Amino acid sequence: MSKRRLALAAAVAVTAALTVPVAAQAAGAGPAASRLHDDFNGDGYADLAVAAPAATVGGKARAGYVAVLYGSKNGLTTTGRKVFTQNTAGVPGSSETGDGFGSALDTADLDGDGYADLVVGVGGEDTSAGVDAGLVEVVWGGANGLAGGTSVASGKAYDQLGAKGRLTVGDIGDDGSPDLVTVANQHDLRVLEGPFTRGGANGGEVLVPDRYDSRVLDLATGDVNGDGRTDVVGAENDGDEFDARRVVYWLGNGTGLNPFTLVYDVDGAGLQSGESLDVGDVNRDGYDDIVVGRAIDGYDSDLDTYLAKGGRVAWIPGTADGPDGVKAQFLNQDSPGVPGTAEKGDRFGTDVQLGDVDGDGFLDVLTGVPGEDIGSVADAGAVVVLSGRADGLTGAGYHQVVTQETGNVPGTAEKGDAFGTAVHLGDANGDGLADAAVGAPGENANTGFVWSFRSRASYVVEPGGVPLPATIVAPNGTTAFGNTLLGTTATGARLGTGFAY
């Protein structure tokens, strides 16, 4: 998943009053300032694409669909919503059992027309190359939103090209054209070079082999050494041992990517990775940092992993020499200030995302805790916002938790909802603040549901004079929807499995 961050046009000034609300327009340049990477219709508001790759389409189980809601001055609107499948006119292929349309999603202006396009992974597609070869398709943006499509790449048998975590976008060649980064052979980077045409042509293709028999779990792009070139960061695990996970990165060299480098910890060993990651400059020092979510605990590697219980989030600062694992900071739900208590199976650190939700100019982290019990309700789920600061992502300061039991949040916490399985940040109303979207694929017996919360900047001041956000994700600005609104088959759809980034 490609990670490009929302940045403020100007810093937010905070005076030493007890509580200081911040006006929305002061937080950003407004909707007309520039087009966003996830703005499919070019109106200046971020749009939301959410996947249900397990959904039944036309009677075909697990064929999959992607739903799109468009942003507006009032946030996401259900007016003009669209549902895309491989049965949609103009989208290549046809919906078939097990295709998993929407297994991975991303956005970029691939054809250079000024409108963001939707990149869709179809990880279970069977092709002439063999079973589960996989496809990557593009649905094209335009003044009227998304329409039409093109297949841009297919894999070999069992490649599962376009599977979850194996798709990202970035200008790898540093030529001004976004490139698509996919994964071949489960671990080799396959770079499809831009620019792309609507006929499916592109600027070429490069394979960057991995010398280990690893498995890529997630990908992101950014500039982790501050040289102005696009790098790729990955979370991997050993192909023979699931819990032997590591963080790796491929530095850009101006025309492509160098061989990958491992991120090392304070003991000189590979720093324990996780299942999801994001990239962005959290501490505003000019170097993109890596934030890694290690949600799955209960393995032997827990013994060698700091704060492994219940899942953790790691912040790895970028430097001129690349990511510095020795200076990494770690948080779990037992860390000071982090809501909740670390318990086995909470899955804190699921699907980490970066964005400035509170308007202080620093990137914050939104992460899911889908295994969180709410009272006696098992695995109801939650999401947590961790505040970014100049000293990185720390346990000090203000954090926020939202569940289905939070005031003004539609729904009720139920067993197995898994609220927070997928999270997303995007500026749906153009006020400069990243709004949060949350998926709960287990809601209503695995039919799935999605919530979008409008962010709001407001501050309190600690005794030492440090401004901290008092309200960030605002449940009274919520858009919520499921299969009933979309007109899709609900049974087993698991809507909210993933978002486009």
Coordinates of C-alpha atoms in Angstrom, one line a residue, residues 16-468:
A16 CA -1.7 29.3 26.5
A17 CA -5.4 29.1 27.2
L18 CA -6.9 26.0 28.9
T19 CA -8.8 24.9 25.8
V20 CA -8.2 26.4 22.3
P21 CA -10.4 25.2 19.5
V22 CA -8.8 25.7 16.0
A23 CA -10.8 26.9 13.1
A24 CA -11.0 24.4 10.2
Q25 CA -9.8 26.7 7.5
A26 CA -6.7 27.6 9.6
A27 CA -5.6 24.0 9.5
G28 CA -5.1 23.7 5.7
A29 CA -5.1 25.3 2.3
G30 CA -8.8 24.4 1.6
P31 CA -10.2 22.2 -1.1
A32 CA -9.2 24.3 -4.0
A33 CA -5.5 24.4 -3.1
S34 CA -4.4 21.2 -5.0
R35 CA -5.6 17.9 -6.1
L36 CA -5.1 15.0 -3.7
H37 CA -3.7 11.6 -4.5
D38 CA -7.0 9.9 -3.7
D39 CA -9.2 12.5 -5.4
F40 CA -10.9 10.5 -8.2
N41 CA -13.0 13.4 -9.6
G42 CA -10.7 16.3 -9.1
D43 CA -12.9 18.4 -6.9
G44 CA -10.2 18.8 -4.2
Y45 CA -11.7 16.4 -1.6
A46 CA -10.3 13.0 -0.8
D47 CA -12.5 10.1 -1.8
L48 CA -12.8 6.7 -0.1
A49 CA -12.4 3.3 -1.7
V50 CA -13.1 0.3 0.5
A51 CA -12.9 -3.4 -0.4
A52 CA -14.9 -6.5 0.2
P53 CA -12.8 -9.2 -1.6
A54 CA -14.7 -12.0 0.1
A55 CA -18.1 -10.8 -1.2
T56 CA -20.3 -12.8 -3.5
V57 CA -20.9 -11.2 -6.9
G58 CA -23.4 -12.6 -9.4
G59 CA -23.6 -15.8 -7.4
K60 CA -19.8 -16.3 -7.4
A61 CA -18.4 -16.6 -3.9
R62 CA -15.4 -14.6 -3.0
A63 CA -15.4 -12.8 -6.3
G64 CA -15.1 -9.4 -4.5
Y65 CA -16.1 -5.8 -5.0
V66 CA -14.8 -2.3 -4.2
A67 CA -17.2 0.5 -3.0
V68 CA -16.4 4.2 -3.6
L69 CA -17.8 7.2 -1.7
Y70 CA -16.8 10.7 -2.8
G71 CA -15.7 13.5 -0.6
S72 CA -17.4 16.9 -0.3
K73 CA -17.2 20.1 1.8
N74 CA -19.3 18.2 4.4
G75 CA -17.2 15.1 4.3
L76 CA -18.0 11.8 2.6
T77 CA -21.3 11.6 0.9
T78 CA -23.4 8.6 0.0
T79 CA -24.7 10.5 -3.1
G80 CA -23.1 9.2 -6.2
R81 CA -21.6 6.2 -4.5
K82 CA -20.3 3.4 -6.8
V83 CA -19.6 -0.3 -6.6
F84 CA -17.1 -1.8 -8.9
T85 CA -16.7 -5.5 -9.7
Q86 CA -15.3 -7.4 -12.7
N87 CA -18.8 -7.5 -14.0
T88 CA -18.9 -3.7 -14.1
A89 CA -19.0 -2.3 -17.6
G90 CA -15.4 -1.3 -18.7
V91 CA -13.7 -3.3 -16.0
P92 CA -11.6 -6.2 -17.5
G93 CA -12.6 -9.8 -16.8
S94 CA -15.6 -11.3 -15.2
S95 CA -16.5 -12.1 -11.6
E96 CA -15.5 -15.6 -10.8
T97 CA -15.3 -17.7 -7.7
G98 CA -12.3 -16.9 -5.6
D99 CA -11.0 -14.0 -7.6
G100 CA -10.8 -11.6 -4.6
F101 CA -11.3 -8.4 -6.5
G102 CA -10.0 -5.7 -4.1
S103 CA -7.5 -7.9 -2.3
A104 CA -5.2 -4.8 -2.4
L105 CA -6.0 -1.2 -3.3
D106 CA -4.0 2.0 -4.0
T107 CA -4.4 5.3 -5.8
A108 CA -2.2 7.4 -8.1
D109 CA -2.6 9.5 -11.2
L110 CA -1.1 6.9 -13.5
D111 CA -2.0 8.5 -16.8
G112 CA -1.1 12.1 -15.9
D113 CA -4.5 13.6 -16.6
G114 CA -4.8 15.3 -13.2
Y115 CA -7.3 12.7 -11.7
A116 CA -6.4 10.0 -9.3
D117 CA -6.9 6.4 -10.6
L118 CA -7.9 3.4 -8.5
V119 CA -5.4 0.5 -8.6
V120 CA -7.1 -2.8 -7.7
G121 CA -5.4 -6.1 -6.9
V122 CA -7.2 -9.3 -7.9
G123 CA -5.0 -11.8 -6.0
G124 CA -7.0 -14.9 -6.7
E125 CA -7.5 -14.5 -10.4
D126 CA -6.9 -17.6 -12.5
T127 CA -5.3 -16.8 -15.9
S128 CA -3.8 -18.6 -18.8
A129 CA -0.6 -18.6 -16.7
G130 CA -2.2 -20.8 -14.1
V131 CA -4.2 -20.9 -10.9
D132 CA -4.1 -17.9 -8.5
A133 CA -1.7 -16.0 -10.9
G134 CA -3.4 -12.7 -9.9
L135 CA -4.0 -9.5 -11.7
V136 CA -3.5 -5.8 -11.2
E137 CA -6.2 -3.6 -12.8
V138 CA -6.8 0.2 -12.9
V139 CA -10.1 1.9 -12.8
W140 CA -9.6 5.4 -14.3
G141 CA -10.4 8.7 -12.6
G142 CA -12.0 11.6 -14.4
A143 CA -14.2 14.7 -13.9
N144 CA -17.2 12.5 -13.3
G145 CA -15.4 10.1 -11.0
L146 CA -14.2 6.6 -11.7
A147 CA -15.1 4.7 -14.9
G148 CA -13.6 2.2 -17.3
G149 CA -10.6 0.0 -16.6
T150 CA -7.5 -1.6 -17.8
S151 CA -5.5 -4.7 -16.8
V152 CA -1.9 -3.6 -16.4
A153 CA -0.2 -6.8 -15.1
S154 CA -0.7 -10.5 -14.5
G155 CA 1.4 -13.1 -12.6
K156 CA 2.5 -16.6 -12.9
A157 CA 0.7 -19.6 -11.3
Y158 CA 0.4 -19.1 -7.6
D159 CA 2.0 -15.7 -7.7
Q160 CA -1.2 -14.1 -6.3
L161 CA -0.1 -10.8 -7.9
G162 CA -2.1 -8.0 -6.3
A163 CA -2.7 -9.9 -3.1
K164 CA -3.0 -8.0 0.3
G165 CA 0.1 -6.0 1.2
R166 CA 1.8 -6.6 -2.1
L167 CA 0.9 -3.5 -4.0
T168 CA 2.2 0.1 -3.6
V169 CA 2.8 3.2 -5.7
G170 CA 5.6 5.7 -5.9
D171 CA 7.9 7.5 -8.4
I172 CA 10.6 4.9 -8.2
G173 CA 12.4 6.3 -11.3
D174 CA 12.2 9.9 -10.1
D175 CA 11.0 11.0 -13.5
G176 CA 7.7 12.5 -12.4
S177 CA 5.6 9.5 -13.3
P178 CA 4.2 7.1 -10.6
D179 CA 5.3 3.5 -10.9
L180 CA 3.5 0.4 -9.6
V181 CA 5.4 -1.9 -7.3
T182 CA 4.0 -5.4 -7.0
V183 CA 5.5 -8.7 -5.8
A184 CA 6.4 -11.7 -7.9
N185 CA 7.4 -15.1 -6.5
Q186 CA 6.1 -14.0 -3.1
H187 CA 9.2 -11.9 -2.4
D188 CA 10.7 -10.2 -5.5
L189 CA 9.7 -6.6 -6.3
R190 CA 8.2 -6.3 -9.7
V191 CA 8.2 -2.6 -10.7
L192 CA 5.9 -1.5 -13.5
E193 CA 7.3 1.8 -14.7
G194 CA 5.1 4.7 -15.6
P195 CA 3.7 6.6 -17.4
F196 CA 0.7 4.3 -18.1
T197 CA -1.8 4.6 -20.9
R198 CA -5.5 3.7 -20.8
G199 CA -4.7 1.0 -23.3
G200 CA -2.5 -0.8 -20.7
A201 CA 0.9 0.2 -22.0
N202 CA 3.6 1.4 -19.6
G203 CA 7.2 2.6 -19.6
G204 CA 8.7 -0.9 -18.9
E205 CA 9.3 -3.4 -16.2
V206 CA 12.1 -4.2 -13.7
L207 CA 12.4 -7.2 -11.4
V208 CA 14.3 -6.5 -8.1
P209 CA 15.1 -10.0 -6.7
D210 CA 15.2 -10.8 -3.0
R211 CA 18.1 -13.1 -2.1
Y212 CA 16.1 -14.8 0.7
D213 CA 13.0 -17.0 0.3
S214 CA 10.9 -14.5 2.3
R215 CA 7.2 -13.5 2.1
V216 CA 6.3 -9.9 1.7
L217 CA 3.6 -8.9 4.2
D218 CA 3.3 -5.1 3.4
L219 CA 4.9 -2.4 1.3
A220 CA 5.1 1.4 1.4
T221 CA 7.0 4.1 -0.4
G222 CA 8.8 7.2 1.0
D223 CA 12.2 8.9 1.4
V224 CA 13.8 7.3 4.4
N225 CA 17.3 8.9 3.9
G226 CA 16.2 12.4 2.8
D227 CA 18.0 12.4 -0.5
G228 CA 14.9 13.3 -2.5
R229 CA 14.6 9.9 -4.1
T230 CA 11.7 7.4 -3.6
D231 CA 12.5 4.4 -1.6
V232 CA 10.5 1.2 -0.9
V233 CA 10.0 -0.2 2.6
G234 CA 8.8 -3.7 3.3
A235 CA 7.6 -5.9 6.1
E236 CA 8.6 -9.5 5.5
N237 CA 8.7 -12.9 7.2
D238 CA 10.8 -16.0 6.6
G239 CA 9.0 -18.3 4.3
D240 CA 9.6 -21.3 6.6
E241 CA 9.0 -19.5 9.9
F242 CA 6.0 -17.1 10.2
D243 CA 7.2 -15.3 13.2
A244 CA 10.7 -14.6 11.9
R245 CA 9.7 -11.1 10.7
R246 CA 12.0 -8.3 9.6
V247 CA 11.9 -4.7 8.2
V248 CA 13.7 -4.1 4.9
Y249 CA 14.1 -1.2 2.6
W250 CA 15.3 -0.6 -1.0
L251 CA 16.9 2.8 -1.5
G252 CA 16.1 4.6 -4.7
N253 CA 19.1 5.5 -6.9
G254 CA 17.5 8.0 -9.3
T255 CA 16.7 5.4 -11.9
G256 CA 15.5 2.4 -9.9
L257 CA 16.1 0.6 -6.6
N258 CA 19.3 -0.7 -4.9
P259 CA 19.3 -4.2 -3.3
F260 CA 17.4 -4.2 0.0
T261 CA 19.0 -3.4 3.4
L262 CA 17.9 -4.9 6.7
V263 CA 16.9 -2.6 9.6
Y264 CA 18.9 -3.7 12.7
D265 CA 18.1 -3.3 16.4
V266 CA 20.2 -2.4 19.4
D267 CA 21.5 -5.9 19.7
G268 CA 22.8 -6.0 16.1
A269 CA 20.1 -8.4 15.0
G270 CA 17.3 -7.7 12.5
L271 CA 14.6 -5.6 14.2
Q272 CA 11.4 -7.6 14.7
S273 CA 8.9 -6.4 12.1
G274 CA 5.1 -7.0 11.9
E275 CA 2.3 -7.4 9.4
S276 CA 1.6 -3.8 8.5
L277 CA 3.6 -0.6 8.1
D278 CA 3.5 3.0 6.9
V279 CA 6.0 5.6 6.0
G280 CA 6.1 9.4 6.7
D281 CA 8.0 12.1 8.5
V282 CA 6.5 11.9 12.0
N283 CA 9.0 14.1 13.8
R284 CA 9.4 16.7 11.0
D285 CA 13.2 16.4 10.7
G286 CA 13.2 16.0 6.9
Y287 CA 13.5 12.2 6.9
D288 CA 10.6 9.8 6.4
D289 CA 10.2 7.4 9.3
I290 CA 8.8 3.9 9.4
V291 CA 5.9 2.9 11.6
V292 CA 5.4 -0.8 12.0
G293 CA 2.4 -2.6 13.5
R294 CA 3.1 -6.1 15.0
A295 CA -0.4 -7.2 15.8
I296 CA 0.1 -10.9 16.1
D297 CA 1.5 -12.3 19.4
G298 CA 1.8 -15.7 20.9
Y299 CA 4.8 -17.0 18.9
D300 CA 8.3 -18.0 20.0
S301 CA 9.7 -14.7 18.8
D302 CA 7.7 -12.9 21.5
L303 CA 10.6 -13.8 23.9
D304 CA 13.0 -11.6 21.8
T305 CA 10.5 -8.8 21.1
Y306 CA 10.0 -5.9 23.4
L307 CA 6.4 -5.2 24.4
A308 CA 5.1 -8.0 22.2
K309 CA 2.1 -8.8 24.5
G310 CA -1.2 -7.9 22.8
G311 CA 0.6 -6.4 19.8
R312 CA 2.8 -3.3 19.5
V313 CA 3.6 -0.3 17.3
A314 CA 7.2 0.6 16.5
W315 CA 8.5 4.0 15.3
I316 CA 11.8 3.8 13.4
P317 CA 13.3 7.2 12.7
G318 CA 14.7 8.0 9.3
T319 CA 18.2 9.5 9.0
A320 CA 20.7 10.5 6.3
D321 CA 22.0 6.9 6.6
G322 CA 18.6 5.4 6.4
P323 CA 16.2 4.0 9.0
D324 CA 17.8 3.8 12.5
G325 CA 16.5 0.7 14.3
V326 CA 18.7 1.4 17.3
K327 CA 16.7 4.5 18.1
A328 CA 13.4 2.8 17.5
Q329 CA 10.6 3.5 20.0
F330 CA 7.9 0.9 20.9
L331 CA 4.4 1.2 22.3
N332 CA 1.8 -1.4 23.4
Q333 CA -1.3 -1.0 25.5
D334 CA 0.7 -1.1 28.7
S335 CA 2.7 1.9 27.7
P336 CA 2.0 5.1 29.6
G337 CA -0.9 7.1 28.1
V338 CA -2.0 4.4 25.6
P339 CA -5.6 3.5 26.2
G340 CA -6.4 -0.1 27.3
T341 CA -4.4 -3.0 28.8
A342 CA -2.1 -5.3 26.8
E343 CA -3.8 -8.7 26.6
K344 CA -3.0 -11.6 24.4
G345 CA -4.9 -11.6 21.2
D346 CA -5.9 -7.9 21.3
R347 CA -4.0 -7.3 17.9
F348 CA -3.0 -3.8 18.8
G349 CA -1.0 -2.5 15.8
T350 CA -3.3 -3.8 13.1
D351 CA -3.1 -1.7 9.9
V352 CA -1.1 1.3 11.0
Q353 CA -1.8 4.6 9.1
L354 CA -0.2 8.0 9.3
G355 CA -1.9 11.4 8.9
D356 CA -2.3 14.7 10.8
V357 CA -5.7 14.3 12.5
D358 CA -5.3 17.1 15.0
G359 CA -3.8 19.9 13.1
D360 CA -0.6 20.3 15.0
G361 CA 1.6 19.7 12.0
F362 CA 2.9 16.3 13.1
L363 CA 1.8 13.0 11.6
D364 CA -0.3 10.9 14.0
V365 CA -0.8 7.1 13.9
L366 CA -4.2 5.5 13.5
T367 CA -4.2 1.8 14.3
G368 CA -6.7 -0.9 14.9
V369 CA -7.2 -3.2 17.9
P370 CA -9.7 -5.7 16.4
G371 CA -9.2 -8.3 19.1
E372 CA -10.1 -5.9 21.9
D373 CA -12.8 -7.1 24.3
I374 CA -15.4 -4.4 25.2
G375 CA -16.5 -5.4 28.7
S376 CA -17.5 -9.1 28.3
V377 CA -17.9 -8.8 24.5
A378 CA -15.0 -10.7 23.0
D379 CA -13.2 -9.3 19.9
A380 CA -15.6 -6.4 19.5
G381 CA -12.6 -4.2 18.5
A382 CA -11.4 -0.6 18.8
V383 CA -9.2 1.9 17.1
V384 CA -6.5 4.1 18.8
V385 CA -4.9 7.4 17.7
L386 CA -1.3 7.9 18.8
S387 CA 0.0 11.4 18.6
G388 CA 3.2 12.3 16.7
R389 CA 5.6 14.7 18.3
A390 CA 9.0 16.2 17.7
D391 CA 10.5 13.4 19.8
G392 CA 8.7 10.8 17.7
L393 CA 5.9 8.5 18.6
T394 CA 5.9 8.2 22.4
G395 CA 3.7 7.0 25.2
A396 CA 3.6 10.5 26.7
G397 CA 0.8 12.9 25.8
Y398 CA -2.7 12.5 24.6
H399 CA -4.2 9.4 22.8
Q400 CA -7.7 8.6 21.8
V401 CA -9.7 5.3 21.6
V402 CA -12.9 4.9 19.7
T403 CA -15.2 1.8 19.8
Q404 CA -18.8 1.1 18.9
E405 CA -19.7 2.0 22.5
T406 CA -18.2 5.5 22.1
G407 CA -20.9 8.2 22.2
N408 CA -22.5 9.0 18.8
V409 CA -20.9 6.0 17.1
P410 CA -23.6 4.1 15.2
G411 CA -23.9 0.4 16.1
T412 CA -23.3 -1.8 19.2
A413 CA -20.2 -3.7 20.1
E414 CA -20.8 -7.4 19.4
K415 CA -18.7 -10.5 19.6
G416 CA -16.4 -10.9 16.6
D417 CA -17.2 -7.5 15.0
A418 CA -13.4 -6.9 14.7
F419 CA -13.9 -3.1 14.5
G420 CA -10.5 -1.8 13.5
T421 CA -9.4 -4.6 11.2
A422 CA -8.7 -2.0 8.5
V423 CA -8.2 1.8 9.0
H424 CA -7.7 4.8 6.7
L425 CA -6.8 8.5 6.9
G426 CA -7.8 11.0 4.2
D427 CA -9.1 14.6 4.1
A428 CA -12.6 14.0 2.9
N429 CA -13.9 17.6 3.6
G430 CA -10.8 19.6 2.6
D431 CA -10.1 21.3 5.9
G432 CA -6.5 20.1 6.1
L433 CA -7.1 17.4 8.7
A434 CA -7.0 13.7 8.1
D435 CA -10.4 12.1 8.6
A436 CA -10.5 8.5 9.9
A437 CA -12.3 5.6 8.3
V438 CA -12.7 2.2 10.1
G439 CA -13.7 -1.2 8.8
A440 CA -15.3 -4.0 10.8
P441 CA -15.6 -7.0 8.5
G442 CA -17.0 -9.2 11.2
E443 CA -20.0 -6.9 11.8
N444 CA -23.4 -8.5 11.5
A445 CA -22.2 -12.1 11.1
N446 CA -19.4 -11.2 8.7
T447 CA -21.4 -9.0 6.4
G448 CA -19.1 -6.0 7.3
F449 CA -19.6 -2.3 8.0
V450 CA -17.6 0.9 7.5
W451 CA -17.5 4.2 9.6
S452 CA -15.9 7.5 8.6
F453 CA -15.2 10.0 11.4
R454 CA -14.5 13.6 10.7
S455 CA -11.4 14.9 12.5
R456 CA -11.6 18.2 14.5
A457 CA -8.7 20.2 16.0
S458 CA -8.9 21.3 19.6
Y459 CA -6.2 21.7 22.2
V460 CA -5.5 21.7 25.9
V461 CA -2.3 22.9 27.5
E462 CA -0.4 20.8 30.0
P463 CA 1.1 22.5 33.1
G464 CA 4.4 22.6 31.4
G465 CA 2.9 24.6 28.5
V466 CA 2.9 21.7 26.0
P467 CA -0.2 21.9 23.6
L468 CA -2.0 18.6 23.3

